XYZ file of C-alpha atoms in Angstrom:
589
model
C -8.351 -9.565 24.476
C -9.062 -12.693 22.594
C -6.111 -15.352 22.383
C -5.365 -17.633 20.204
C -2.654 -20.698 20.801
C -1.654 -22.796 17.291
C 1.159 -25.278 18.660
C 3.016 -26.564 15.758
C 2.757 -30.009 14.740
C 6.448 -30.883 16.526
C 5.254 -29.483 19.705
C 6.068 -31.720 22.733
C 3.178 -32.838 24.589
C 2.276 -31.711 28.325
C 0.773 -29.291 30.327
C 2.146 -25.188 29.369
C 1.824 -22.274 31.140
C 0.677 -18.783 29.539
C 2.125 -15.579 30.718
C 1.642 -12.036 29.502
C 4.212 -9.671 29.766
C 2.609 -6.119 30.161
C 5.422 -2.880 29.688
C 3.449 0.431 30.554
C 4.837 3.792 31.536
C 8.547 1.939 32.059
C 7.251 -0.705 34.239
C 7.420 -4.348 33.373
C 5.076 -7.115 34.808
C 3.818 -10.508 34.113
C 0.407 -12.070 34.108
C -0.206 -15.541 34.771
C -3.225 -15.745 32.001
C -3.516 -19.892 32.739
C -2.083 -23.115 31.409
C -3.251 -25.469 28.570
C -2.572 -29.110 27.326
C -0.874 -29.467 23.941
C -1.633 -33.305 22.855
C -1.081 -35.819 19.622
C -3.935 -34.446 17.046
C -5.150 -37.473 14.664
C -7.269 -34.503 12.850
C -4.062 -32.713 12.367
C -2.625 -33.775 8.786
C 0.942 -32.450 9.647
C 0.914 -34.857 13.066
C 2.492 -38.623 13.138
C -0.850 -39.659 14.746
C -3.056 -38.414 11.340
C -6.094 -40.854 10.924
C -7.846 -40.022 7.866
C -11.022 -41.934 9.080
C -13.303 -39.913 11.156
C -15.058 -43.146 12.015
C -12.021 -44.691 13.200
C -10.967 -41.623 15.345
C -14.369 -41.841 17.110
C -13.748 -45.371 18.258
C -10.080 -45.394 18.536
C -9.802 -41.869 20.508
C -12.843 -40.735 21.465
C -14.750 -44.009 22.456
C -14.075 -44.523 26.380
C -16.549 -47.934 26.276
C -14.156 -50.795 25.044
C -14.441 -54.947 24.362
C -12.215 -57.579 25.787
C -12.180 -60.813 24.404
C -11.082 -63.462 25.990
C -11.902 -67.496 26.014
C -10.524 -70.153 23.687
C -10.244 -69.754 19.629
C -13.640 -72.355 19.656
C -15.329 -70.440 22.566
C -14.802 -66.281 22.513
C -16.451 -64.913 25.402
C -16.096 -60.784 25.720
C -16.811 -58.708 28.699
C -16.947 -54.416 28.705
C -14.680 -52.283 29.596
C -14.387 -48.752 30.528
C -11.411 -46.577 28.915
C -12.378 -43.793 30.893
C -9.511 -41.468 29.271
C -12.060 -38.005 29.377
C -12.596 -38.431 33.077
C -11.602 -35.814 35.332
C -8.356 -36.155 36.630
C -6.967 -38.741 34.184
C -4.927 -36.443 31.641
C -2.958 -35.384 34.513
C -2.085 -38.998 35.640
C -0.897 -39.683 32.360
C 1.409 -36.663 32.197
C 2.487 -37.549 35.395
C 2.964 -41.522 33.793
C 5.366 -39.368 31.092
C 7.501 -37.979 34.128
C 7.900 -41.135 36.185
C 9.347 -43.180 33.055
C 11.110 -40.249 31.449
C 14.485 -41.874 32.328
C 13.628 -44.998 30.593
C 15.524 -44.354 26.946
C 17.147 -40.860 28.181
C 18.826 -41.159 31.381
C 16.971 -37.593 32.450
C 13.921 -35.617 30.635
C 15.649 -31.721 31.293
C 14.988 -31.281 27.723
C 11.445 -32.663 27.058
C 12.704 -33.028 23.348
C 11.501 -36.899 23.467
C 7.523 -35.787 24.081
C 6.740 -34.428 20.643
C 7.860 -38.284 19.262
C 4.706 -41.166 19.771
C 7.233 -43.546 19.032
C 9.275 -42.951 22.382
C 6.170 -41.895 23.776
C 4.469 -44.975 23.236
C 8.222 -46.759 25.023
C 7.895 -45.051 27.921
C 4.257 -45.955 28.991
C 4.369 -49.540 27.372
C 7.649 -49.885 30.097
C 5.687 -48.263 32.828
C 2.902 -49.936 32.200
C 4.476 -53.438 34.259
C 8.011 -53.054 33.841
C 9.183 -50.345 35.962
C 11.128 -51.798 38.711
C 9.414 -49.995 41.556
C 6.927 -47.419 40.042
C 5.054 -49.395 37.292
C 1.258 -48.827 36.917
C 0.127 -52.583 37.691
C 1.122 -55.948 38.623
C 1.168 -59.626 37.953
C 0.761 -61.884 40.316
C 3.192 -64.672 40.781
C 2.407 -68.031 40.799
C -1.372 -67.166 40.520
C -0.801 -65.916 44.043
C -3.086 -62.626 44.960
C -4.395 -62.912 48.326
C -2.388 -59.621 49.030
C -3.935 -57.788 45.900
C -7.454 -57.404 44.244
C -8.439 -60.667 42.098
C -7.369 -59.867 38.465
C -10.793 -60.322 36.524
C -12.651 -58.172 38.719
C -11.291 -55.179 37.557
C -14.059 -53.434 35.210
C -12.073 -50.143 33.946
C -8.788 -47.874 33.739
C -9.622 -45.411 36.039
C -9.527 -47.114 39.131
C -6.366 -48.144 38.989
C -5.148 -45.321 37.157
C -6.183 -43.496 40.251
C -5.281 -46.092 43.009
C -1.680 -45.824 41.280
C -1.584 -41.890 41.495
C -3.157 -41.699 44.907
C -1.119 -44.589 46.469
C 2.131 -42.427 45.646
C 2.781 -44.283 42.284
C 3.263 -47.738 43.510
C 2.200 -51.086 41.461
C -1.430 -51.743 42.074
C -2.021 -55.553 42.959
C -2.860 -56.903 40.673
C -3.406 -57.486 36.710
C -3.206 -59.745 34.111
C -2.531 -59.120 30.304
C -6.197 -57.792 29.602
C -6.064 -54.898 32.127
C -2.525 -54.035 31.309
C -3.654 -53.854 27.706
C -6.578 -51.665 28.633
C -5.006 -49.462 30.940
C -2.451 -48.780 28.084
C -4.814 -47.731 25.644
C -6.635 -45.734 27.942
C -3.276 -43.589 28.635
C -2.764 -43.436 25.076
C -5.651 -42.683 23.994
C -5.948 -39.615 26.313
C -2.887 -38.129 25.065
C -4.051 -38.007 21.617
C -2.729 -41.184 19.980
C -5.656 -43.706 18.147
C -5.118 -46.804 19.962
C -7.069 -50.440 20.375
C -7.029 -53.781 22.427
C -6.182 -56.689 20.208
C -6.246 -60.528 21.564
C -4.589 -63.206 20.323
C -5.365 -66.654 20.865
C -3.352 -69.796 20.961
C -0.438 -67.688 21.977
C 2.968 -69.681 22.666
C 5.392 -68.492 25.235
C 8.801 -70.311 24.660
C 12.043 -69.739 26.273
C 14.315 -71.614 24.179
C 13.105 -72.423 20.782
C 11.197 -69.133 19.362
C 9.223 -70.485 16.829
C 8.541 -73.517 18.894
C 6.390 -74.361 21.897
C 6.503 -77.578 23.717
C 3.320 -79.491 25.989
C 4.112 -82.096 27.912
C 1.700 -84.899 29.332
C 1.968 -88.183 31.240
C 0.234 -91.262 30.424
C -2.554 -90.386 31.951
C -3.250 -87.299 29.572
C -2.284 -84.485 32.712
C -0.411 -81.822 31.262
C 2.617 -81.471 33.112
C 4.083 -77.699 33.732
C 7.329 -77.373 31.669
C 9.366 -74.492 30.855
C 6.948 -73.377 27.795
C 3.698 -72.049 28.484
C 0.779 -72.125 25.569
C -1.822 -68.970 26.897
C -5.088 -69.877 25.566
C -5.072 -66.134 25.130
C -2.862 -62.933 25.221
C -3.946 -59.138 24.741
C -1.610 -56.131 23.674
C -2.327 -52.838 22.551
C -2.071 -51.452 18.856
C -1.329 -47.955 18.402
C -1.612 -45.768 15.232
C 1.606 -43.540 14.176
C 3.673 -42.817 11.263
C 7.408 -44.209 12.380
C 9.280 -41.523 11.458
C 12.298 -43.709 12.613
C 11.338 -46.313 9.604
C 11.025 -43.384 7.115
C 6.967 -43.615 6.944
C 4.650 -40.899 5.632
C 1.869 -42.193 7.122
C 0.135 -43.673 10.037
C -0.133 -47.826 10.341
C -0.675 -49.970 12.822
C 2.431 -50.582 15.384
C 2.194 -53.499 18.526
C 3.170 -52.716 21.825
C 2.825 -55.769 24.806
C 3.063 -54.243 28.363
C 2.729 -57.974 29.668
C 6.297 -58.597 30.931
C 6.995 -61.479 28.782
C 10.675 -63.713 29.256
C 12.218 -62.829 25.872
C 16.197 -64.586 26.614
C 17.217 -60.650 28.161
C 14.908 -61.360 31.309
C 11.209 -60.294 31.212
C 10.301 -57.575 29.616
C 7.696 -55.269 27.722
C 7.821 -55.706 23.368
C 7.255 -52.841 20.911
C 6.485 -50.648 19.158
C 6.531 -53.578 16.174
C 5.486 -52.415 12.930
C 2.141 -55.110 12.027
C 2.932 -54.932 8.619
C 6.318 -56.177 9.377
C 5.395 -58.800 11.439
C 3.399 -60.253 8.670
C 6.246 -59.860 5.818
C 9.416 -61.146 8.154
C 10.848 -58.075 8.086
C 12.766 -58.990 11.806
C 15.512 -56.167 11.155
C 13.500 -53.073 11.380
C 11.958 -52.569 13.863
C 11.841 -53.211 18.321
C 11.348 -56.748 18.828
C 10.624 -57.642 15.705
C 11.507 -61.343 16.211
C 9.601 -61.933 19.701
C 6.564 -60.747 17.709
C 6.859 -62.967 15.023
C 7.195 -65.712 17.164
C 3.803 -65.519 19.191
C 1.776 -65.828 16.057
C 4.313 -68.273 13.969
C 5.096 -70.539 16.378
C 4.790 -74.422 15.861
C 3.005 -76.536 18.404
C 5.153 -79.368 19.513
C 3.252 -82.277 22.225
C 4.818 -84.885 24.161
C 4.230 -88.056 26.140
C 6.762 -88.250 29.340
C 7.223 -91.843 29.771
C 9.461 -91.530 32.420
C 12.239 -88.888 33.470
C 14.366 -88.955 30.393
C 12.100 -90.290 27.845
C 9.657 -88.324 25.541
C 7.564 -89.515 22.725
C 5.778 -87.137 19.746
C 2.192 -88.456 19.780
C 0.264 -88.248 16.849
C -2.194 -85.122 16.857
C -4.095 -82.191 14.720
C -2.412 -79.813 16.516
C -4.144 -75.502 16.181
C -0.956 -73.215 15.365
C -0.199 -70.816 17.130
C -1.692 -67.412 16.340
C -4.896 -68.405 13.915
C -6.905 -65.946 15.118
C -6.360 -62.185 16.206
C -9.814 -60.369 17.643
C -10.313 -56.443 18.188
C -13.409 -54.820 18.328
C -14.822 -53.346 15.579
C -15.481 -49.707 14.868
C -18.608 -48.470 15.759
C -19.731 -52.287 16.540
C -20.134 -54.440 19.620
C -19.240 -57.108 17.098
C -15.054 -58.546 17.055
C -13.109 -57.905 13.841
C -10.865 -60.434 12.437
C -7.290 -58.836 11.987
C -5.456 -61.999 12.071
C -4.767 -61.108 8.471
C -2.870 -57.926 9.327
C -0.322 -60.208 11.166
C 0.466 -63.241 8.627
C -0.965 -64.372 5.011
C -2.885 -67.022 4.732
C -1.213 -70.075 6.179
C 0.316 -72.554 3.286
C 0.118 -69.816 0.587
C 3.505 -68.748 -0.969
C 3.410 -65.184 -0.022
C 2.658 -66.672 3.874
C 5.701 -69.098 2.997
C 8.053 -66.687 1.961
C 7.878 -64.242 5.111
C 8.403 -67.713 7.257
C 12.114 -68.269 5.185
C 12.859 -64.563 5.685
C 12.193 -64.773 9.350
C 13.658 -68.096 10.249
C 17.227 -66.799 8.951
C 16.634 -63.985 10.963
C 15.946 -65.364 14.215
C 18.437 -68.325 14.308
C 21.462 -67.334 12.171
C 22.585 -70.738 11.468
C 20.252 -71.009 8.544
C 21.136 -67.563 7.397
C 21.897 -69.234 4.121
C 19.970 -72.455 3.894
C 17.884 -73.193 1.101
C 13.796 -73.088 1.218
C 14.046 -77.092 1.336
C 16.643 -77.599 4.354
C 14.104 -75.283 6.245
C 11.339 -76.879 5.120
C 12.913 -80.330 6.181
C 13.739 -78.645 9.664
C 10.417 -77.294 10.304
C 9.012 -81.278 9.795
C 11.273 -82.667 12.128
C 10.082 -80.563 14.547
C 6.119 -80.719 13.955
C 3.679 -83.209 15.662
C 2.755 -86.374 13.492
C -1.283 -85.601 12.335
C -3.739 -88.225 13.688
C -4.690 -88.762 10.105
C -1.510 -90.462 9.315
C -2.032 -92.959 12.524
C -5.401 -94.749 10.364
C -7.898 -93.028 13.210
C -9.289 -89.306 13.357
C -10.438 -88.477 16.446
C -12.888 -85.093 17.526
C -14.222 -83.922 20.762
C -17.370 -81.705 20.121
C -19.147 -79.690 22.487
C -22.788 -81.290 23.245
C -23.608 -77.834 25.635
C -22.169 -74.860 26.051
C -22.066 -75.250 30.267
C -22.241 -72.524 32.543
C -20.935 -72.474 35.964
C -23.446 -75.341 37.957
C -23.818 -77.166 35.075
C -22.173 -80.522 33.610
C -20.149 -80.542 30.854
C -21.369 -82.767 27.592
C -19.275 -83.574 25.127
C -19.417 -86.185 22.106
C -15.676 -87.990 21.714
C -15.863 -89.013 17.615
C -13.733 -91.730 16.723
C -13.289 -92.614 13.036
C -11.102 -95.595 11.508
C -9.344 -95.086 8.002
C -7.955 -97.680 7.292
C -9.682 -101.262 6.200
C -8.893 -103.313 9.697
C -10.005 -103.489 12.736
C -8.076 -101.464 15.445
C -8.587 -101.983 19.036
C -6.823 -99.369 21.587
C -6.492 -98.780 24.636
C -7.259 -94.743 25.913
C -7.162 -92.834 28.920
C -8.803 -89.567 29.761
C -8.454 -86.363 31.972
C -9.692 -83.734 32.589
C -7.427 -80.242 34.272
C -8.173 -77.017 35.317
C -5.918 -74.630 33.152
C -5.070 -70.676 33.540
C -5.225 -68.475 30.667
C -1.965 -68.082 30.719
C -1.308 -71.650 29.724
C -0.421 -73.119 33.521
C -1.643 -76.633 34.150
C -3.586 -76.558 37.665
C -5.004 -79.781 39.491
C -6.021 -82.740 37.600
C -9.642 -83.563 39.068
C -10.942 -86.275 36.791
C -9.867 -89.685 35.376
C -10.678 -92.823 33.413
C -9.703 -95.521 31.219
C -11.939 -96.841 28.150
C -11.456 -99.339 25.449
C -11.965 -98.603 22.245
C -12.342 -101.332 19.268
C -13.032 -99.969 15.764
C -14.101 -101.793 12.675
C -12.781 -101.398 9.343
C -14.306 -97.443 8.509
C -16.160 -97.673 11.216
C -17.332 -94.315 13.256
C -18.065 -94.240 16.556
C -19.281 -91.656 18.944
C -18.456 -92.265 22.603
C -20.396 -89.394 25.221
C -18.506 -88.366 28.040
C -20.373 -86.420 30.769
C -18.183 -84.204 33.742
C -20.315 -83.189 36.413
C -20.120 -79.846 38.434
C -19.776 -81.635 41.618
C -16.192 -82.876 39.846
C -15.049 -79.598 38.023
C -16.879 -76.932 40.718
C -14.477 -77.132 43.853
C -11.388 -76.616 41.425
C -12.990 -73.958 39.048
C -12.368 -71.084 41.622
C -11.182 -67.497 38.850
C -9.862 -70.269 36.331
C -12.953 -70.709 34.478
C -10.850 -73.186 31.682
C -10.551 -77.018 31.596
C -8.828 -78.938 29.421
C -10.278 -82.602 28.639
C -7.795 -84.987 27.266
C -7.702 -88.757 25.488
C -4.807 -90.302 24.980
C -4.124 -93.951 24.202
C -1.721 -95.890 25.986
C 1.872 -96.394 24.870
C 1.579 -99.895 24.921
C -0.895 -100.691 21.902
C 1.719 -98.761 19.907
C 1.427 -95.158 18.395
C 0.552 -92.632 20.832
C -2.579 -90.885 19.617
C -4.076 -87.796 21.221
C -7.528 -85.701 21.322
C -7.892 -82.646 23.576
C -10.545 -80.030 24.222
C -10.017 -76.249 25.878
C -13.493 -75.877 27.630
C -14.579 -72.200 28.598
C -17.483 -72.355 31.307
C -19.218 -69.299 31.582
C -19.902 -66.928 34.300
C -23.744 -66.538 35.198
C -24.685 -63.282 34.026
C -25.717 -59.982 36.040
C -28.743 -58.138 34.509
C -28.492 -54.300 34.330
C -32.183 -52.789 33.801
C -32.332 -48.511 33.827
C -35.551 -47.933 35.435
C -35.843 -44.083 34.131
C -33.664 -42.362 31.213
C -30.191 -40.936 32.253
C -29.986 -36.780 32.448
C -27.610 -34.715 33.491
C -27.443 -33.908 36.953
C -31.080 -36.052 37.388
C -31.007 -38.336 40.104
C -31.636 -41.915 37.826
C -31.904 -45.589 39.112
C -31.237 -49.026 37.912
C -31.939 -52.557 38.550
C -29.688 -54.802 38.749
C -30.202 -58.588 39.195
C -28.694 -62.078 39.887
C -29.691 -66.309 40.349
C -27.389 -68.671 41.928
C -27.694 -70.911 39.653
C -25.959 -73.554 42.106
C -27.154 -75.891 44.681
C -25.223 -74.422 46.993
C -24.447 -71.264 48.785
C -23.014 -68.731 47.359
C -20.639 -66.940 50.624
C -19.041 -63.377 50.633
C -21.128 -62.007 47.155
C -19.647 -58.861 46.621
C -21.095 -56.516 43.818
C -19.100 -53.746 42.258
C -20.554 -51.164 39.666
C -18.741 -48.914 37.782
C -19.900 -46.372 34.529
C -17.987 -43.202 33.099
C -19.760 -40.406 33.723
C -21.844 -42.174 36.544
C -19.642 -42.967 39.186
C -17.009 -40.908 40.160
C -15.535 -43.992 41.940
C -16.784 -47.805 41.738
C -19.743 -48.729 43.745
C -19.461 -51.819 46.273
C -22.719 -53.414 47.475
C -22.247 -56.571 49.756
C -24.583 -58.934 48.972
C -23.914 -61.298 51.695
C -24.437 -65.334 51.116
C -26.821 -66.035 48.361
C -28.899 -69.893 49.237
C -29.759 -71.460 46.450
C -31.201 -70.668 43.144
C -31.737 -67.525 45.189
C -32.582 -64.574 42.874
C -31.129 -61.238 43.946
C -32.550 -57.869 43.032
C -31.025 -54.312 44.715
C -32.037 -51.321 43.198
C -29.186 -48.348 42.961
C -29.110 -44.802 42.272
C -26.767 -42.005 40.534
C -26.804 -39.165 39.016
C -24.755 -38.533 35.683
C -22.437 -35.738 36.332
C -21.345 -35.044 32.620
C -22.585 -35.570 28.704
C -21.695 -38.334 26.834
C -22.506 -42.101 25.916
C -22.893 -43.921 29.561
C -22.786 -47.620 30.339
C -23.178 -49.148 33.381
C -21.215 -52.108 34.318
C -21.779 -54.596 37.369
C -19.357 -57.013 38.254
C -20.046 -59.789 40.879
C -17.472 -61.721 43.064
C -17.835 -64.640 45.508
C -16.197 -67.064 47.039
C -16.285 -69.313 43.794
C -14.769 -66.651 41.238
């Protein structure tokens, strides 16, 4: 007897079980024939999750290899991930994901009726993703504290902790940060049928009392001092494709969801799903968190000089908004793709101008009738000064592009505008900074004079060495360099610089072409590129349909400029595009 199963397009998503009922000769009995998974189908017209794009559905569902991008908006570094969603085991975590959170919006899941929605599907894992007060997926350190947990950036894939979670009787894995949240997110959601990506966004402002504001703070010395807002040189969510039944759509688009628990004025919490589109036109009233998403790409960038405890100064500066530029990774391309215009219209034109109004009456509803102009005049009061309108433009430029062991060259351009001399008085810094925007130890200092002639340019170098920078570095591999002038000679003028250094990088070389079930080995090579030791190197590889679990090789110390070669050997256990990953720790990162 051949069987055929056609779930209707409303069916609820999960694992089914098939009986047959057999009546013969007056006796009944049943027949356990086997169970099946019914899941979102983007190939299915009639399904919420339709993508019309069969290139799209190949990287957004069926692609388990995956970009992250991370860095500053001048310096985008990316590293590989693994997605993972087709390997063995994983649907079932996912389902179980579903059961765990299924109390979230409905108070108890008796009737399922929720599952055949991606809407509240997509709720339920972006709140167990972090949120979940005892059984969430992953979590974030505090305080950049995780001795008690597995360092953040070392994580290369989903599964892992996917499985760590399941196996460790669905408690938080230690620990995350917005990336692997992000990742892990898309992974689940991919697997149960729903097109989903990893978008970052950089320059992204995290305010607690003005939303479309975000205040820096700095001392005299140019040390950025930790305040109540945070500015994350970067921040990754996950997009998901759906049609929102709930907003009357008849067909699929983009909608945000942020696992990152994020303080939104209710406590932290997850966002989404946000309609994109609505983001960009200011439409706060439809949808979840409509407002909280406008604000992390809309936000204004306000700096100030503490002169003491109550005092604060605006200096003058060329400050980056917030939210300029929005990375994913393109279909069937290692290459980024620029959606920043999916989220907001080209800043200064009137379309771009227009959603602003609409949204600023939304989110404070003081101005709820105010003219264009009286928001216009608010949104000045608030904004830095630009360095233009001081008479002096100042620039710090890259020289190199330093890796870790290697000083940091930059060229500080000075430029008068005005037909007089200027003389001024500047200090300079230089801080270690998380990606998440919190200032760490200030580890270099000085003072320089600077005396400009009428139109006159200057360029000043300034060198900072690894011996200054390398003992502080440790997973944070940002600095921020800083010139500000002193108070004293007048207007306070400032010039800063996010600095990424890069990692060193570990060579993968396949020494024989992967088959299935073939015993294959690989290469796979390292330099210290320090003049030092490197203590406690640790090297973990990882590849779907390679490993079943990560591989750990302990490296020891490395001397030196020591080059380090191990050679390692699998065998593929299933078809399918393979990559192998290797990820190296040490006592410096």
């Amino acid at each position: 007897i051949s069987i055929s199963v056609f779930p209707p397009s409303n069916a609820c998503i999960g694992r089914y079980i098939l009986n047959m009922q057999i009546t013969s000769c007056g006796h009944t009995y049943q027949r356990c024939l086997g169970d099946f998974y019914v899941l979102f189908n983007p190939w299915c017209a009639d399904d919420p999750v339709y993508m019309d794009n069969q290139a799209q559905r190949e990287e957004y569902v069926l692609n388990e290899h995956g970009i992250l991008y991370e860095g500053v908006h001048k310096h985008i570094t990316s590293r590989p991930w693994h997605f993972g969603q087709f390997e063995d085991g994983i649907l079932d975590i996912c389902l179980k994901i579903l059961d765990m959170g299924a109390s979230y919006h409905h108070g108890s899941d008796r009737d399922h009726c929720w599952r055949n929605d991606p809407v509240h599907v997509s709720m339920v894992v972006n709140h167990m993703i972090s949120s979940h007060t005892t059984n969430s997926i992953m979590k974030i350190p505090e305080n950049n504290d995780y001795l008690k947990g597995t360092k953040p950036f070392s994580w290369n894939g989903s599964v892992p902790i996917l499985q760590q979670w399941y196996n460790g009787r669905c408690r938080p894995v230690r620990y995350g940060y917005c990336g692997s949240l992000a990742s892990v997110m898309c992974t689940v959601m991919r697997c149960l049928g729903i097109p989903s990506r990893v978008v970052t966004n950089f320059c992204f402002p995290s305010s607690v009392e003005n939303p479309l504001g975000v205040n820096e703070i700095f001392d005299c010395t140019g040390k950025n001092l930790c305040g109540k807002d945070k500015l994350w040189r970067y921040h990754c969510w996950t997009e998901s494709w759906m049609a929102r039944r709930d907003l009357n759509q008849c067909c699929g688009d983009w909608q945000c969801l942020d696992p990152t628990p994020l303080e939104t004025g209710r406590g932290n919490s997850c966002s989404g799903p946000t309609w994109v589109r609505s983001i960009r036109e200011g439409e706060l009233d439809l949808d979840y968190d409509g407002h909280h998403m406008f604000s992390r790409v809309n936000s204004n960038y306000v700096g100030w000089l503490a002169q003491n405890n109550t005092n604060k100064t605006k200096f003058f500066c060329d400050a980056w908004p917030c939210g300029q530029h929005l990375i994913t990774k393109s279909v069937g391309s290692e290459q980024f793709e620029d959606i920043t215009g999916a989220y907001k219209y080209e800043l200064g034109s009137v379309k771009n101008k227009e959603a602003y109004y609409r949204a600023y009456r939304r989110i404070n509803p003081g101005y709820c009738n105010a003219s264009n102009c009286h928001i216009d005049r608010e949104l000045s009061s608030l904004k830095n000064p630009f360095l233009s309108d001081s008479g002096v433009n100042m620039r710090l430029k890259m020289a190199n592009c330093p890796m870790y062991g290697e000083d940091v060259q930059l060229q500080w351009l000075l430029e008068n505008l005005r037909n007089e001399n200027k003389t001024l008085k500047f200090h300079l810094c230089a801080q270690i900074i998380t990606y998440s925007g919190c200032p760490m130890d200030q580890f270099w200092k000085d003072s320089v004079n600077v005396t400009l002639g009428p139109r006159e340019v200057k360029k000043i170098p300034l060198c900072i060495s690894y011996s200054q920078y390398g003992p502080y570095l440790c997973d944070h591999n940002i600095m921020k360099v800083v010139a500000v002038s002193d108070p004293e000679c007048g207007e306070v003028l400032m010039v800063s610089r996010d600095i990424v250094i890069n990692r060193p990088p570990v060579i993968v070389k396949l020494l024989s072409q992967p088959r299935l079930k073939v015993p294959c080995t690989a290469e796979i090579s390292f330099c210290n590129p320090l003049q030092e030791d490197m203590k406690n190197c640790v090297m973990t590889l990882e590849g779907c349909g390679l490993f079943k679990e990560p591989m750990t090789i302990d490296l020891g110390t490395l001397a030196a400029n020591q080059q380090a070669r191990t050679i390692v050997e699998f065998t593929p256990y299933r078809l399918g595009s393979h990559r192998l990953l290797a990820n190296l720790g040490c006592h410096k990162f």
